[in-house]
XYZ file of C-alpha atoms in Angstrom:
199
model
C 0.079 -0.038 -0.012
C 1.555 3.419 -0.993
C 1.653 5.589 1.781
C 3.573 8.025 4.119
C 7.175 7.068 5.964
C 8.455 8.307 9.048
C 11.259 9.843 6.911
C 9.214 10.786 4.055
C 6.075 12.538 2.937
C 4.544 11.051 -0.121
C 2.625 14.019 -1.746
C 1.222 14.103 -5.193
C 4.124 15.904 -6.446
C 6.698 12.953 -5.393
C 4.423 10.612 -6.504
C 4.447 12.048 -10.166
C 8.133 11.924 -9.711
C 7.997 8.233 -8.918
C 5.937 7.215 -11.875
C 8.142 9.008 -14.039
C 11.558 6.901 -12.227
C 9.498 3.659 -12.692
C 8.587 4.309 -16.538
C 12.356 4.778 -17.296
C 14.946 1.972 -18.764
C 16.440 0.419 -15.842
C 19.987 0.587 -17.283
C 19.361 4.283 -18.030
C 18.240 4.646 -14.202
C 21.613 2.938 -13.026
C 23.941 5.448 -15.470
C 21.511 8.310 -13.950
C 21.917 7.697 -10.308
C 25.950 8.338 -9.656
C 25.584 11.557 -11.228
C 22.758 12.491 -8.735
C 23.758 11.455 -5.817
C 27.546 12.287 -5.522
C 26.427 15.660 -7.451
C 27.246 18.814 -4.565
C 26.074 21.477 -6.687
C 22.427 22.298 -7.196
C 22.697 22.154 -11.037
C 23.277 18.418 -11.382
C 23.574 18.615 -15.441
C 24.559 21.472 -17.865
C 21.745 22.853 -20.137
C 23.321 20.462 -22.969
C 23.409 17.386 -20.804
C 19.766 18.098 -20.023
C 18.237 18.388 -23.542
C 20.402 15.408 -24.163
C 18.601 13.563 -21.458
C 15.453 14.765 -22.595
C 15.658 13.412 -25.859
C 16.965 10.093 -24.440
C 14.402 9.605 -22.119
C 11.297 11.298 -23.907
C 10.638 13.496 -21.190
C 9.675 17.086 -21.885
C 11.646 20.075 -19.158
C 9.324 19.825 -16.690
C 9.138 15.995 -16.536
C 12.511 15.533 -16.424
C 13.394 18.237 -13.852
C 10.712 16.503 -11.731
C 11.987 13.086 -11.835
C 15.995 14.516 -11.014
C 14.256 16.126 -8.402
C 12.369 12.978 -7.035
C 15.573 11.222 -6.971
C 17.843 13.550 -5.235
C 14.812 14.076 -2.391
C 14.663 10.546 -2.000
C 18.183 10.058 -1.492
C 18.154 12.867 0.748
C 15.927 11.537 3.173
C 16.682 8.174 2.984
C 20.404 9.332 3.878
C 19.131 10.834 7.164
C 17.725 7.705 8.946
C 19.304 4.285 10.497
C 18.108 1.628 7.846
C 19.054 -1.466 6.961
C 19.222 -1.773 2.866
C 16.791 -4.599 2.805
C 14.598 -2.418 4.844
C 14.837 0.266 2.991
C 14.227 -1.940 -0.260
C 11.177 -3.033 1.261
C 9.813 0.435 1.789
C 10.593 1.896 -1.408
C 8.414 -1.037 -2.767
C 5.302 -1.319 -0.328
C 5.277 2.420 1.045
C 6.464 4.545 -2.088
C 5.426 2.355 -4.921
C 8.589 2.088 -6.555
C 9.612 -0.607 -9.374
C 11.295 -3.568 -7.744
C 14.339 -3.404 -9.983
C 14.325 0.299 -9.277
C 14.452 -0.015 -5.593
C 17.333 -2.716 -6.112
C 19.167 -0.347 -8.391
C 18.671 2.599 -5.727
C 19.533 0.891 -2.606
C 22.843 -0.298 -4.171
C 24.183 3.202 -4.867
C 22.726 4.249 -1.644
C 24.629 1.723 0.410
C 27.697 2.622 -1.519
C 27.141 6.224 -0.604
C 26.309 5.617 3.357
C 29.406 3.363 3.529
C 31.649 6.359 1.978
C 30.015 8.764 4.366
C 30.335 6.942 7.667
C 33.599 5.151 6.862
C 34.433 1.440 6.670
C 33.260 -0.462 10.002
C 37.296 -0.964 11.025
C 37.043 2.559 11.657
C 34.310 2.669 13.809
C 34.232 3.441 17.650
C 31.954 1.478 20.024
C 29.994 3.433 23.084
C 31.444 1.893 25.864
C 30.125 3.901 29.008
C 29.527 7.163 29.996
C 30.722 9.486 32.984
C 29.699 13.058 34.025
C 30.145 15.726 36.942
C 28.940 18.849 37.435
C 31.542 21.783 38.868
C 30.852 25.252 39.650
C 33.201 28.165 38.727
C 33.847 30.279 41.518
C 32.628 33.825 41.559
C 35.422 36.344 40.939
C 35.025 39.682 43.070
C 37.727 41.632 40.890
C 36.051 40.751 37.463
C 32.455 40.773 38.949
C 31.734 37.456 37.612
C 29.045 35.039 39.494
C 29.227 31.695 40.006
C 28.665 29.348 36.500
C 27.478 25.979 36.705
C 29.052 23.687 34.178
C 29.057 20.241 33.170
C 31.679 18.125 32.246
C 31.028 14.780 30.243
C 33.417 12.200 29.192
C 32.646 9.406 26.388
C 34.515 6.111 26.854
C 34.983 4.568 23.235
C 36.327 1.515 21.856
C 37.531 -0.249 18.860
C 36.740 -3.594 19.248
C 39.146 -4.756 16.715
C 41.800 -2.980 18.007
C 41.259 -3.242 21.855
C 41.775 0.495 21.936
C 39.961 2.904 24.049
C 39.796 6.813 23.878
C 38.250 9.294 25.887
C 35.927 12.137 24.581
C 35.692 15.088 27.087
C 33.167 17.509 26.692
C 32.859 20.961 28.782
C 29.250 22.007 28.397
C 27.269 24.966 29.888
C 23.391 25.265 30.366
C 22.465 25.766 26.609
C 24.629 23.479 25.371
C 23.161 20.703 27.471
C 19.982 21.990 26.487
C 21.047 21.443 22.878
C 22.294 17.993 23.569
C 19.158 17.012 24.813
C 16.701 18.220 22.780
C 18.608 16.178 19.822
C 18.706 13.385 21.933
C 14.872 13.367 22.279
C 14.563 13.644 18.604
C 17.223 10.780 17.653
C 15.149 8.924 20.468
C 11.598 9.806 19.175
C 12.650 8.676 15.508
C 14.075 5.283 16.921
C 10.634 4.895 18.671
C 8.547 5.751 15.580
C 10.943 3.121 13.427
C 10.339 0.172 15.993
C 6.674 0.872 15.915
C 6.568 0.521 12.237
C 8.392 -2.923 12.355
C 5.906 -4.190 14.653
């Protein structure tokens, strides 16, 4: 059933874009994807390249732009969530109505890009534990400063394959702590929503 997902809203414009994606040749779609996914510029193609694409894909200018924008939109939003490739592929097919072969091609390129962004597994640290303490900077009569509470958070990280540990220490004021708390709340909410959807 075509429907919204926690990480993307399926509006009419996106549905039209997906319909255009489904109608193009699979080989051409696979050749097109790397250009879109690797582009750091808003202008992915030159005017000349766009004209050639219109002719090759038999689309008018508006249809081509909508299709390119839809692919870019899908990638940007799927890149912001933590998903297994198999789960993403299933969601693209079942919820967004993307053709099975197109979904498989998309996920293959998406996986490659995610690996590049996040680095190899061997370079990742695992979270071991956390320690914290609250300090108060003493007031200073000379500079007329008031006592300021300050939190120190220590994250203990480890590399399982190397047996090495690393400590990351953060000094945070009240405003920084609020920002960290709010960010963690958003992450927790998204994780909860994803877990609910799997049930």
